[in-house]
CSV table of N, CA and C in Angstrom, one decimal:
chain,number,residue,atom,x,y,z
A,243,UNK,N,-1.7,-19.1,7.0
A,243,UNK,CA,-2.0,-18.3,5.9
A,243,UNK,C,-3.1,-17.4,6.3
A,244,UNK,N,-2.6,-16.1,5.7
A,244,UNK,CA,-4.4,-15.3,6.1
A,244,UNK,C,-5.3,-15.5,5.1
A,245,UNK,N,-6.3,-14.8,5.8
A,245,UNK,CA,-7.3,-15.2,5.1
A,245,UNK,C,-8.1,-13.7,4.8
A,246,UNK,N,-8.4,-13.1,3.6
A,246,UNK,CA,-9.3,-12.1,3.2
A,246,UNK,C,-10.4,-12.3,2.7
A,247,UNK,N,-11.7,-11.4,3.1
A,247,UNK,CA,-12.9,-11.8,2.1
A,247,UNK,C,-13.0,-10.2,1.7
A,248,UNK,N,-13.5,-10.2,0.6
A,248,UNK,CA,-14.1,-9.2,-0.6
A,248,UNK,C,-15.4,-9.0,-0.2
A,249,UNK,N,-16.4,-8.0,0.8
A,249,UNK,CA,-17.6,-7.6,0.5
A,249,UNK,C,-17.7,-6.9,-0.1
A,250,UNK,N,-19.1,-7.0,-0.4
A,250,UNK,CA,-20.2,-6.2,-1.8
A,250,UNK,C,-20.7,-6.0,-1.8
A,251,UNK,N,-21.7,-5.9,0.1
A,251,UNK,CA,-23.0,-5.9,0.3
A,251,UNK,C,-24.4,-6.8,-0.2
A,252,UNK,N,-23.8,-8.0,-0.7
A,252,UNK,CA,-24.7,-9.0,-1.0
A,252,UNK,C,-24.8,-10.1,0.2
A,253,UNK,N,-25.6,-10.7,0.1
A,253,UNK,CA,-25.7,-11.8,1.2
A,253,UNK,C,-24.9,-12.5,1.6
A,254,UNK,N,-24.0,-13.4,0.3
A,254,UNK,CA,-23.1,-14.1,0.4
A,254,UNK,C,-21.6,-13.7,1.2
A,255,UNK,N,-21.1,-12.2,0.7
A,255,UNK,CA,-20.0,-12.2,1.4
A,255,UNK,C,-20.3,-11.2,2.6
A,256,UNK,N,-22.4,-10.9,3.1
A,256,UNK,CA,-22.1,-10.6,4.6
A,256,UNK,C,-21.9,-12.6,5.7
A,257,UNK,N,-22.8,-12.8,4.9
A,257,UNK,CA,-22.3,-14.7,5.8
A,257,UNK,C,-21.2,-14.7,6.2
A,258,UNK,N,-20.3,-14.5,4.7
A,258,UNK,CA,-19.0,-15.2,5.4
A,258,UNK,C,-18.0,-14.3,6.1
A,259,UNK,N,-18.2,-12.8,6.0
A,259,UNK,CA,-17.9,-12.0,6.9
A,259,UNK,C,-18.4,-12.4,9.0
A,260,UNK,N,-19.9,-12.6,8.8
A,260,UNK,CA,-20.0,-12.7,9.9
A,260,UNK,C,-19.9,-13.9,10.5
A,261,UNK,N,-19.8,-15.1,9.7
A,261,UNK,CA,-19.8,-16.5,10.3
A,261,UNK,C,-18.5,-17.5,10.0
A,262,UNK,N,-17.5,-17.0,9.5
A,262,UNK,CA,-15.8,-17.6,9.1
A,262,UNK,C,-15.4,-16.8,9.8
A,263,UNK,N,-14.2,-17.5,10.4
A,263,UNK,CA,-13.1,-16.6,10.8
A,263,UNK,C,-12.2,-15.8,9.2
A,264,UNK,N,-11.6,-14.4,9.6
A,264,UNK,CA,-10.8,-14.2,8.4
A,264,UNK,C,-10.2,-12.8,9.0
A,265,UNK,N,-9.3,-12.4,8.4
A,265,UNK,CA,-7.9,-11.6,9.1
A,265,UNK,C,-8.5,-10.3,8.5
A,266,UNK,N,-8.7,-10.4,7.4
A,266,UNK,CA,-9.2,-9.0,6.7
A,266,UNK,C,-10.2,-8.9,6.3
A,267,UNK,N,-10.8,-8.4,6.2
A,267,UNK,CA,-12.3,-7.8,5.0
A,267,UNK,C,-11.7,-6.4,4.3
A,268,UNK,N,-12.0,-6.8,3.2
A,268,UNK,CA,-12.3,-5.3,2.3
A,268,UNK,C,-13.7,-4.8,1.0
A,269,UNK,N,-13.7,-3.9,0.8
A,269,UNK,CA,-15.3,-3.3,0.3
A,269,UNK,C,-14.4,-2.9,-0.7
A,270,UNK,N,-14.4,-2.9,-2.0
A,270,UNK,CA,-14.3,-2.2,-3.4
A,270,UNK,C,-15.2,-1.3,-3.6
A,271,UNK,N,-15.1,-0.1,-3.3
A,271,UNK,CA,-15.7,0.9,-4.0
A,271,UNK,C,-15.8,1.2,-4.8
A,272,UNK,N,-16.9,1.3,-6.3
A,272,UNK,CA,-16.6,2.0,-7.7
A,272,UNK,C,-17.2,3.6,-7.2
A,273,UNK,N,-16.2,4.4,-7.6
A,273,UNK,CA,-17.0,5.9,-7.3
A,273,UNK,C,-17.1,6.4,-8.6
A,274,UNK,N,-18.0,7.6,-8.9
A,274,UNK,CA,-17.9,8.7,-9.6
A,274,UNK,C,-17.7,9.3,-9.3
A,275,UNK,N,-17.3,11.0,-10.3
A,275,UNK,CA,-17.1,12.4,-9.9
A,275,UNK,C,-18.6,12.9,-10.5
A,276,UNK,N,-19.1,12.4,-11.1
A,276,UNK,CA,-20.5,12.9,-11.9
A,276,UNK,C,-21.4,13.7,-10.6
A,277,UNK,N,-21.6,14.8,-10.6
A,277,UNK,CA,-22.3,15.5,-9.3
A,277,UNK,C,-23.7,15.3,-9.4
A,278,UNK,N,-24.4,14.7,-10.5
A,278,UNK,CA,-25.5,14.5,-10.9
A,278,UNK,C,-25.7,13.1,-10.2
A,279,UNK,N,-24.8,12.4,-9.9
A,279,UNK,CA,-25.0,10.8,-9.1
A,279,UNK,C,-24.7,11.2,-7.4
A,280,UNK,N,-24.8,12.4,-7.1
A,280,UNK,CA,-24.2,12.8,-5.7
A,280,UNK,C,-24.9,11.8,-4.6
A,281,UNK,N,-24.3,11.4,-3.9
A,281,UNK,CA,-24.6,10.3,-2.8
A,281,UNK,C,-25.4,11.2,-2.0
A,282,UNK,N,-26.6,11.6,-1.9
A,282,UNK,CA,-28.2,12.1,-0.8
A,282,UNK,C,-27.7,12.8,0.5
A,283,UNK,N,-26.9,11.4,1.2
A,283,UNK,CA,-26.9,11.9,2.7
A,283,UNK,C,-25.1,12.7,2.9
A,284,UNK,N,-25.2,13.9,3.4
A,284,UNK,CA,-23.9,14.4,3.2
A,284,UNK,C,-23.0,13.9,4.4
A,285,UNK,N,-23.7,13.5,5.3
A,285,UNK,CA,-23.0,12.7,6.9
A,285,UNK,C,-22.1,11.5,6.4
A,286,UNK,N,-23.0,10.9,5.7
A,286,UNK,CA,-22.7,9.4,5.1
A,286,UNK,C,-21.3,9.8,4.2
A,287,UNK,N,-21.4,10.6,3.2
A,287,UNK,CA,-20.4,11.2,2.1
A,287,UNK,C,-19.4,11.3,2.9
A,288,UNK,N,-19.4,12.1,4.0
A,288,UNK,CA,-18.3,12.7,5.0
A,288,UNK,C,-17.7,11.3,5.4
A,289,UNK,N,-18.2,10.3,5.8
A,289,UNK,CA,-18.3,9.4,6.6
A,289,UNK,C,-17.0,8.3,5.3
A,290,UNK,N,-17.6,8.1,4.2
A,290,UNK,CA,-17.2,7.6,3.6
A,290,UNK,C,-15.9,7.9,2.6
A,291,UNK,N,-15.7,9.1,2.9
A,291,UNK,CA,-14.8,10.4,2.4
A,291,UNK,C,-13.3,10.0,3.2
A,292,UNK,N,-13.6,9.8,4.7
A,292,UNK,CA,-12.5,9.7,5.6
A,292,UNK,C,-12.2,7.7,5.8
A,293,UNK,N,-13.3,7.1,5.3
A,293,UNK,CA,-12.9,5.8,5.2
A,293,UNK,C,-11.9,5.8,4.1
A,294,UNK,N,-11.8,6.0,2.7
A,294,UNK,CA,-11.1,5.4,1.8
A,294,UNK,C,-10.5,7.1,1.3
A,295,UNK,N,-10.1,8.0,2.2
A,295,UNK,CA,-8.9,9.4,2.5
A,295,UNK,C,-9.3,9.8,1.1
A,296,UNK,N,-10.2,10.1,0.5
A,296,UNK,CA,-10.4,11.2,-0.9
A,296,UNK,C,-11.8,11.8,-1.0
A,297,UNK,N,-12.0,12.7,-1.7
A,297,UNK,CA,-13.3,13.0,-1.5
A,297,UNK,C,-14.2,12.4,-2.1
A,298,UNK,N,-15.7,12.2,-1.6
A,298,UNK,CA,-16.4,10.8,-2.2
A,298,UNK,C,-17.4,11.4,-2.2
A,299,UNK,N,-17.5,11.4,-4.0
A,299,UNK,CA,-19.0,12.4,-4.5
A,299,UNK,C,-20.1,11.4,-4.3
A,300,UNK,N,-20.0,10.2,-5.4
A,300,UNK,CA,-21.1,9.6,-5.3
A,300,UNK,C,-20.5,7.8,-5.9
A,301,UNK,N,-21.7,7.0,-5.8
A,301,UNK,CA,-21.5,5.6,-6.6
A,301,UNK,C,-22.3,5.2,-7.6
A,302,UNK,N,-21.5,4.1,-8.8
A,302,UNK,CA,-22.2,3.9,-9.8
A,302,UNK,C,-23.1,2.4,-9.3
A,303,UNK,N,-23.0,1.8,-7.7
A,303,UNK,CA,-23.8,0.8,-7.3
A,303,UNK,C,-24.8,1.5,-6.8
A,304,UNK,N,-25.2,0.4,-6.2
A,304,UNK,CA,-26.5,1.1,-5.4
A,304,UNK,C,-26.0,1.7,-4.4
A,305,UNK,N,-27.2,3.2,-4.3
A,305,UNK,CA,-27.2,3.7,-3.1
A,305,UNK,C,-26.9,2.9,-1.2
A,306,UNK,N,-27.9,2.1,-1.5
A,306,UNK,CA,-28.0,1.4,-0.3
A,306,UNK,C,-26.7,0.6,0.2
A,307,UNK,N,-26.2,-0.3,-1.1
A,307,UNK,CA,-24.9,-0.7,-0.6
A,307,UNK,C,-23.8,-0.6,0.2
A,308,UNK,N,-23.7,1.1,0.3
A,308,UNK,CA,-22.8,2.4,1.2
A,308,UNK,C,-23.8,1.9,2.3
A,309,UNK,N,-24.8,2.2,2.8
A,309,UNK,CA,-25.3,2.1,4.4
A,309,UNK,C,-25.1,0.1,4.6
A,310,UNK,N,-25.3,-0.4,3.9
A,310,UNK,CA,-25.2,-2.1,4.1
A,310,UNK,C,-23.7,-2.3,4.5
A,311,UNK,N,-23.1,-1.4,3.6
A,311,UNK,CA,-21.2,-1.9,4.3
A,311,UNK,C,-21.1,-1.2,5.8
A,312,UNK,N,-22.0,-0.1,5.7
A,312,UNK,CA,-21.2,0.1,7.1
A,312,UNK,C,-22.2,-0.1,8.3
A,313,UNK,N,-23.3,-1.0,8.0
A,313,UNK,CA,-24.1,-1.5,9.2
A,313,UNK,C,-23.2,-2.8,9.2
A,314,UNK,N,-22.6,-3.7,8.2
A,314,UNK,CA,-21.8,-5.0,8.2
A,314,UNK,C,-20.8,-5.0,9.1
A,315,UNK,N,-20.5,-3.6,9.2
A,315,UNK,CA,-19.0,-3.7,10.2
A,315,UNK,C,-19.8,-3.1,11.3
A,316,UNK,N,-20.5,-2.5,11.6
A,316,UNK,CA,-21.1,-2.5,13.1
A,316,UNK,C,-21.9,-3.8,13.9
A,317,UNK,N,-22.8,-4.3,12.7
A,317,UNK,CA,-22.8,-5.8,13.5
A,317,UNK,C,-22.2,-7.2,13.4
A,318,UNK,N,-20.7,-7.0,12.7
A,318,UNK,CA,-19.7,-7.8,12.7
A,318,UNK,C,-18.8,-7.6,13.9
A,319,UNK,N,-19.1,-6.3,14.6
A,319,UNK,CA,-18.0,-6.2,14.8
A,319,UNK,C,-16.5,-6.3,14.1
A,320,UNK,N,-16.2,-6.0,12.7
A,320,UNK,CA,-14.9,-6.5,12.0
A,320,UNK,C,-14.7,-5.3,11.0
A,321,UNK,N,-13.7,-4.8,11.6
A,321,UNK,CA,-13.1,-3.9,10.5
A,321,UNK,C,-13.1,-3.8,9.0
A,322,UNK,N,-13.7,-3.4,8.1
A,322,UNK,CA,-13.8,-3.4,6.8
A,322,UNK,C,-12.6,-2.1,6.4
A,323,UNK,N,-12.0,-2.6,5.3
A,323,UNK,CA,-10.8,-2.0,5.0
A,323,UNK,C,-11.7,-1.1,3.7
A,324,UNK,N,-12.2,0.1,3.6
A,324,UNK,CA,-12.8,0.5,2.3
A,324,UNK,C,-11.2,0.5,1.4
A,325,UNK,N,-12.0,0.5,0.0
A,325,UNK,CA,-11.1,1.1,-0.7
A,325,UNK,C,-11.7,1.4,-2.3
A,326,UNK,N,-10.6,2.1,-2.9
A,326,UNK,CA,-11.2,2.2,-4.6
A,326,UNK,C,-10.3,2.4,-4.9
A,327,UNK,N,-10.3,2.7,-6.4
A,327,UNK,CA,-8.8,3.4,-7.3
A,327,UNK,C,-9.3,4.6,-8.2
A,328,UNK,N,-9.0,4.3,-9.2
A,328,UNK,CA,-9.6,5.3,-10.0
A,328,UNK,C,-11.1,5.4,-9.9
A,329,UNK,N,-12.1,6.6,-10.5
A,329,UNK,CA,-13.5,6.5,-10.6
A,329,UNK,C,-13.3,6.0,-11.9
A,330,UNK,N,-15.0,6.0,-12.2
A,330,UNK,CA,-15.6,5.5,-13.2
A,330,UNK,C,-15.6,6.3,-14.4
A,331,UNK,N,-15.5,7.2,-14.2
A,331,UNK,CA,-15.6,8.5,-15.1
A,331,UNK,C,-13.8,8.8,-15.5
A,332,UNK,N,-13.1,8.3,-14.9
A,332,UNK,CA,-11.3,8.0,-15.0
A,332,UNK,C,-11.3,7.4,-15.9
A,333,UNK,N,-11.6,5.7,-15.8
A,333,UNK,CA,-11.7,5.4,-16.4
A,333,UNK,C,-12.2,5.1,-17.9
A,334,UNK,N,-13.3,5.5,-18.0
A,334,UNK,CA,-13.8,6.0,-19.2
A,334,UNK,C,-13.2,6.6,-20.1
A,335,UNK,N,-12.9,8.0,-19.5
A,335,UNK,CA,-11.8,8.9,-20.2
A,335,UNK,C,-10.2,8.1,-20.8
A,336,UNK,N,-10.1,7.0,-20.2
A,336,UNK,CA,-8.8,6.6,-20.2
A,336,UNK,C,-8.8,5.7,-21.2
A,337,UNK,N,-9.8,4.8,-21.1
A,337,UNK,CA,-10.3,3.5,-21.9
A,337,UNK,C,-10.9,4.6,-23.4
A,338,UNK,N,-11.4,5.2,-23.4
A,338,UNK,CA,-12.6,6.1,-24.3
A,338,UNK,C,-13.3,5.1,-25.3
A,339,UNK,N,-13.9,3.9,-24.5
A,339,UNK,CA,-15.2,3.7,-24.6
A,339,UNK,C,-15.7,2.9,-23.4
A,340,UNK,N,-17.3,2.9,-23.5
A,340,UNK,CA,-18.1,2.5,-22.2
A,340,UNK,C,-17.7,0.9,-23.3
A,341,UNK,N,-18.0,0.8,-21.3
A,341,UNK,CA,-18.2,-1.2,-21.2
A,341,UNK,C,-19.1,-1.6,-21.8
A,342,UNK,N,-19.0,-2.8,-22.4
A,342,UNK,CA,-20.3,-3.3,-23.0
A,342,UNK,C,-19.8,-4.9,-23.0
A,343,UNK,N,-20.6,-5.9,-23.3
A,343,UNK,CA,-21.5,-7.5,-23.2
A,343,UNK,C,-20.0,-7.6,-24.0
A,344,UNK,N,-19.0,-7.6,-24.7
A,344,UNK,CA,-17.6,-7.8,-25.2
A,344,UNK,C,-16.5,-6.6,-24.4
A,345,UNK,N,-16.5,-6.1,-24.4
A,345,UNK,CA,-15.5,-5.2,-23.3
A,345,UNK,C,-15.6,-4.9,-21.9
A,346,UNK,N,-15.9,-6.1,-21.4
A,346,UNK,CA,-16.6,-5.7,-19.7
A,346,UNK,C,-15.0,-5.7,-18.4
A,347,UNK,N,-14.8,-4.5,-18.7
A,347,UNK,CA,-13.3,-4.2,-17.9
A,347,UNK,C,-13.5,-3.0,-16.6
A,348,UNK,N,-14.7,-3.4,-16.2
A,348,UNK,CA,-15.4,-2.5,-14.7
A,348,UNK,C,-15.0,-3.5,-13.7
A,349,UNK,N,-14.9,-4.7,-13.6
A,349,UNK,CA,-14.7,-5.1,-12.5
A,349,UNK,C,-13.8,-5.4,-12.4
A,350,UNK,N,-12.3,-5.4,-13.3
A,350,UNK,CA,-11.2,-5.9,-12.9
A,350,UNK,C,-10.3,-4.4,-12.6
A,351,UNK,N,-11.1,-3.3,-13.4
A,351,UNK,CA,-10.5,-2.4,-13.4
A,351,UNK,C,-10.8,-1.8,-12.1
A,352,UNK,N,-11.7,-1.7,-11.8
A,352,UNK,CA,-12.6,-0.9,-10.8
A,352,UNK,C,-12.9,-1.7,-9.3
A,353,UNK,N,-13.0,-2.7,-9.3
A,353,UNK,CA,-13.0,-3.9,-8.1
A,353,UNK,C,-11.6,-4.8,-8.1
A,354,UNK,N,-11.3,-5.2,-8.6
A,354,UNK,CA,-9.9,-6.3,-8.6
A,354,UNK,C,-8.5,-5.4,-8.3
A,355,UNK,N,-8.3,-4.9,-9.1
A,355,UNK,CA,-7.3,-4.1,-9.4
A,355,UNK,C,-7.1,-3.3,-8.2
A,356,UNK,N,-7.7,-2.5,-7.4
A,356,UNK,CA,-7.7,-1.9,-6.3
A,356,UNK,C,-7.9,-2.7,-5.1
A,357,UNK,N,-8.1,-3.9,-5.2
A,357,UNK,CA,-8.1,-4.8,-4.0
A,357,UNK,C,-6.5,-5.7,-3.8
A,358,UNK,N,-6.0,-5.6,-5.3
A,358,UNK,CA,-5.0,-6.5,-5.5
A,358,UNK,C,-4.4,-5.2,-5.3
A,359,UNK,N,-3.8,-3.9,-5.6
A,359,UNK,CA,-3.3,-3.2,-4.7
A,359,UNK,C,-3.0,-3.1,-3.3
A,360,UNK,N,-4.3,-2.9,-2.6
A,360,UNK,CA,-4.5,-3.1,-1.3
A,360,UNK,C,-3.6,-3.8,-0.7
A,361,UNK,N,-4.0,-5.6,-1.2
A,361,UNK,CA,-2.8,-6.8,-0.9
A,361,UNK,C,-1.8,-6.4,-1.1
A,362,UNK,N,-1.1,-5.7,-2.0
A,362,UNK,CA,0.6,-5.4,-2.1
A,362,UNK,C,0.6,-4.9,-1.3
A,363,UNK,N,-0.2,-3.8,-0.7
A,363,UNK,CA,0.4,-2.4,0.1
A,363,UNK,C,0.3,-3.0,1.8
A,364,UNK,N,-0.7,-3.9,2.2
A,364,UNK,CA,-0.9,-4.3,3.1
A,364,UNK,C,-0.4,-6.1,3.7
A,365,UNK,N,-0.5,-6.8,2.6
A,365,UNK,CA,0.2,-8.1,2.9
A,365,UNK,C,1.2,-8.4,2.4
A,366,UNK,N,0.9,-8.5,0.9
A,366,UNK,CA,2.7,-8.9,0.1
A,366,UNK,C,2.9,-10.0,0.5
A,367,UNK,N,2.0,-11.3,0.7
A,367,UNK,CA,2.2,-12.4,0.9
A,367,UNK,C,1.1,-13.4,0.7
A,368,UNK,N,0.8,-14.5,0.2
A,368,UNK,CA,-0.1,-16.0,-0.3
A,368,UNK,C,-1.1,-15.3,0.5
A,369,UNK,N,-2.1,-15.3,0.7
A,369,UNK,CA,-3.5,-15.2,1.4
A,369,UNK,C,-4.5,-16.1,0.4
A,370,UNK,N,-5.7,-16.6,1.2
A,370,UNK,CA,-6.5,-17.1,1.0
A,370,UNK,C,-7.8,-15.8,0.9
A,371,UNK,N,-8.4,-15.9,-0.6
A,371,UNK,CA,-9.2,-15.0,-0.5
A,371,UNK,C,-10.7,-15.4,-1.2
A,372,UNK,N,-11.6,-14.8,-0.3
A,372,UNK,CA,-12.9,-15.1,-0.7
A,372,UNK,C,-13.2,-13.6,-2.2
A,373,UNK,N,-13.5,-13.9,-2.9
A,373,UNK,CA,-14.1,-13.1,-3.4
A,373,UNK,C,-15.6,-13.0,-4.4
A,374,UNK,N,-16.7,-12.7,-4.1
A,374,UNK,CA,-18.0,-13.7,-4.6
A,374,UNK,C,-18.3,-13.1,-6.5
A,375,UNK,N,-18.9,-13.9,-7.0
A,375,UNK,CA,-19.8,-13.4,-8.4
A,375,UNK,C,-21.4,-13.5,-8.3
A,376,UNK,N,-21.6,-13.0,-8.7
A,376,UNK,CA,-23.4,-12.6,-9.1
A,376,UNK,C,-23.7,-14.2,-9.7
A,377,UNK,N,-24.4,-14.3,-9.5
A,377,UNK,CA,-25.1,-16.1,-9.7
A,377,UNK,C,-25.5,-16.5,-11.3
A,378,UNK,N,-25.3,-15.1,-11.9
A,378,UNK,CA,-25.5,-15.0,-13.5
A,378,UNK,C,-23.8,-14.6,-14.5
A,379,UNK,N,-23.1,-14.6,-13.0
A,379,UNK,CA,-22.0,-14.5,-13.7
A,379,UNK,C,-20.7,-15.8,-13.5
A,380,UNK,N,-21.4,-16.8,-13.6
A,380,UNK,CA,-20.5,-17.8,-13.6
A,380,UNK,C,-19.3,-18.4,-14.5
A,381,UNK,N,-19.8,-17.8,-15.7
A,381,UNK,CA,-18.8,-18.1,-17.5
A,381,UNK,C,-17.4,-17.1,-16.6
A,382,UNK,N,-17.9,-16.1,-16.4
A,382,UNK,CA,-16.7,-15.0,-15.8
A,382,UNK,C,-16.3,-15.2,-14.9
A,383,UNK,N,-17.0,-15.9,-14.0
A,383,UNK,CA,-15.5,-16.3,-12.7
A,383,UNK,C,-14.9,-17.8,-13.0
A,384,UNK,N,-15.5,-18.7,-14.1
A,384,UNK,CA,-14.8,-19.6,-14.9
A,384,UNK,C,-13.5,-19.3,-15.3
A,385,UNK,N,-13.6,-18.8,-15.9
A,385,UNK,CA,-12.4,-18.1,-16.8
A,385,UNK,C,-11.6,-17.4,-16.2
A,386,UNK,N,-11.6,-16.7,-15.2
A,386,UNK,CA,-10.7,-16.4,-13.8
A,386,UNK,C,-10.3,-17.9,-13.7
A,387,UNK,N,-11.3,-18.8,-12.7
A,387,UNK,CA,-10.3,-19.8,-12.7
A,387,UNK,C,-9.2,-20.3,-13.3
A,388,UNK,N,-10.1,-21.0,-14.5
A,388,UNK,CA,-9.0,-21.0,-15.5
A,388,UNK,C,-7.2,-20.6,-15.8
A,389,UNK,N,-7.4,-19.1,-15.8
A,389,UNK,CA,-6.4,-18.6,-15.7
A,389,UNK,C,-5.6,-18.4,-14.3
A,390,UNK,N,-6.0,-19.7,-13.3
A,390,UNK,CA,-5.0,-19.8,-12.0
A,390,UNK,C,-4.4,-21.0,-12.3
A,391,UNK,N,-3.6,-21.3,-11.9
A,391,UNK,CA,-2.6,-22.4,-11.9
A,391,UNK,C,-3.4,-23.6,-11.1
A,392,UNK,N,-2.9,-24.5,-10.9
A,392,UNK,CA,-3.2,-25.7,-10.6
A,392,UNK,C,-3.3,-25.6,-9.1
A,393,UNK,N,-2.7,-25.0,-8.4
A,393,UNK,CA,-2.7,-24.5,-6.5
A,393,UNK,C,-4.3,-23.5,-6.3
A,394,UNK,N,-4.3,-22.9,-7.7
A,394,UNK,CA,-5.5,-22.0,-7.6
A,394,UNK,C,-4.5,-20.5,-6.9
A,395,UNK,N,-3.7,-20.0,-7.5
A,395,UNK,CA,-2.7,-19.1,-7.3
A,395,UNK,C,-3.0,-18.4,-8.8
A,396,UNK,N,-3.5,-17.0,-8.4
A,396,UNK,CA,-4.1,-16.0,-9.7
A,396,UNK,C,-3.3,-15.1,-9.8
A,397,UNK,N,-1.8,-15.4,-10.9
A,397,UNK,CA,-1.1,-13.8,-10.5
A,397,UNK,C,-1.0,-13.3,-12.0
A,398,UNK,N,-2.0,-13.5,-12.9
A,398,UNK,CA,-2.3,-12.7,-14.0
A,398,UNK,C,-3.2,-11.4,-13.6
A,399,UNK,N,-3.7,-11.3,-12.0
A,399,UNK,CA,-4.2,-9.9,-12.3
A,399,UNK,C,-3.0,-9.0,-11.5
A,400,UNK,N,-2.2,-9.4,-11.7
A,400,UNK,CA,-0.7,-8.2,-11.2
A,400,UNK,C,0.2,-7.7,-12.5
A,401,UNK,N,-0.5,-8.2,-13.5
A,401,UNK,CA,0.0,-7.5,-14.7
A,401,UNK,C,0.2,-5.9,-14.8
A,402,UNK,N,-1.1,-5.4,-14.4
A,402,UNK,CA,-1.0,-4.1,-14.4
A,402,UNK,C,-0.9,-3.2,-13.1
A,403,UNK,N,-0.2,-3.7,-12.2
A,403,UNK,CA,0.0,-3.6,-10.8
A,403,UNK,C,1.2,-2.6,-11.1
């Protein structure tokens, strides 16, 4: 079975990037089109533009995160697969209202959703995958569990696939 991990520029999935074996790595990008969030360094932009093939104004994470993913893959040596879907500002317009503490649909919309893409487009088959939560967000990757089966097989987020 392969094996994929989800980095995010946090500590947890640079570890297991650098210290597990694993077939894939991929980075979820959330971008904006907001020219007022324009990403500083225009090399980087360029840089990041021809990683995930569209043009890449700016991010609603941190700035720093963009140079952390792509120092991860130079001292991993390991290919990071970028990727995103829609922006932030897409979605907004689409949803027409902001996220809030009861409608929090940024990460499945904006991180999940575009990685679970990825997997169709590139595996289309069982993989083992790492993917981490914030240490304050454990009720929410509860309830993901939850909604996997007994194998721990999650195919409620192919709904909207």
């Amino acid at each position: 079975m392969k094996k994929v991990v989800s980095v995010s520029g946090g500590k947890s999935s640079a570890y297991i990037l650098a210290n597990y074996p694993t077939d894939f790595a991929v980075f979820s990008l959330v971008r904006t089109d907001d020219k007022d969030c324009l990403y500083p360094d225009k090399k980087i932009r360029q840089i990041v533009s021809d990683k995930i093939g569209e043009e890449f104004v700016g991010t609603l994470e941190q700035d720093s995160i963009i140079k952390i993913i792509l120092e991860l893959e130079q001292f991993t040596g390991k290919k990071i697969d970028w990727i995103t879907g829609e922006t932030f500002d897409e979605l907004i317009k689409k949803k027409k209202i902001l996220p809030n503490i009861t409608m929090r649909f940024c990460t499945q919309n904006l991180k999940m959703f575009p990685i679970m893409n990825w997997w169709k487009k590139n595996i289309n088959e069982v993989v083992e995958m790492s993917i981490g939560f914030r240490a304050n967000e454990t009720n929410r990757a509860n309830k993901i569990i939850e909604k996997c089966d007994k194998n721990g097989t999650c195919l409620f987020l192919f709904q909207n696939l």
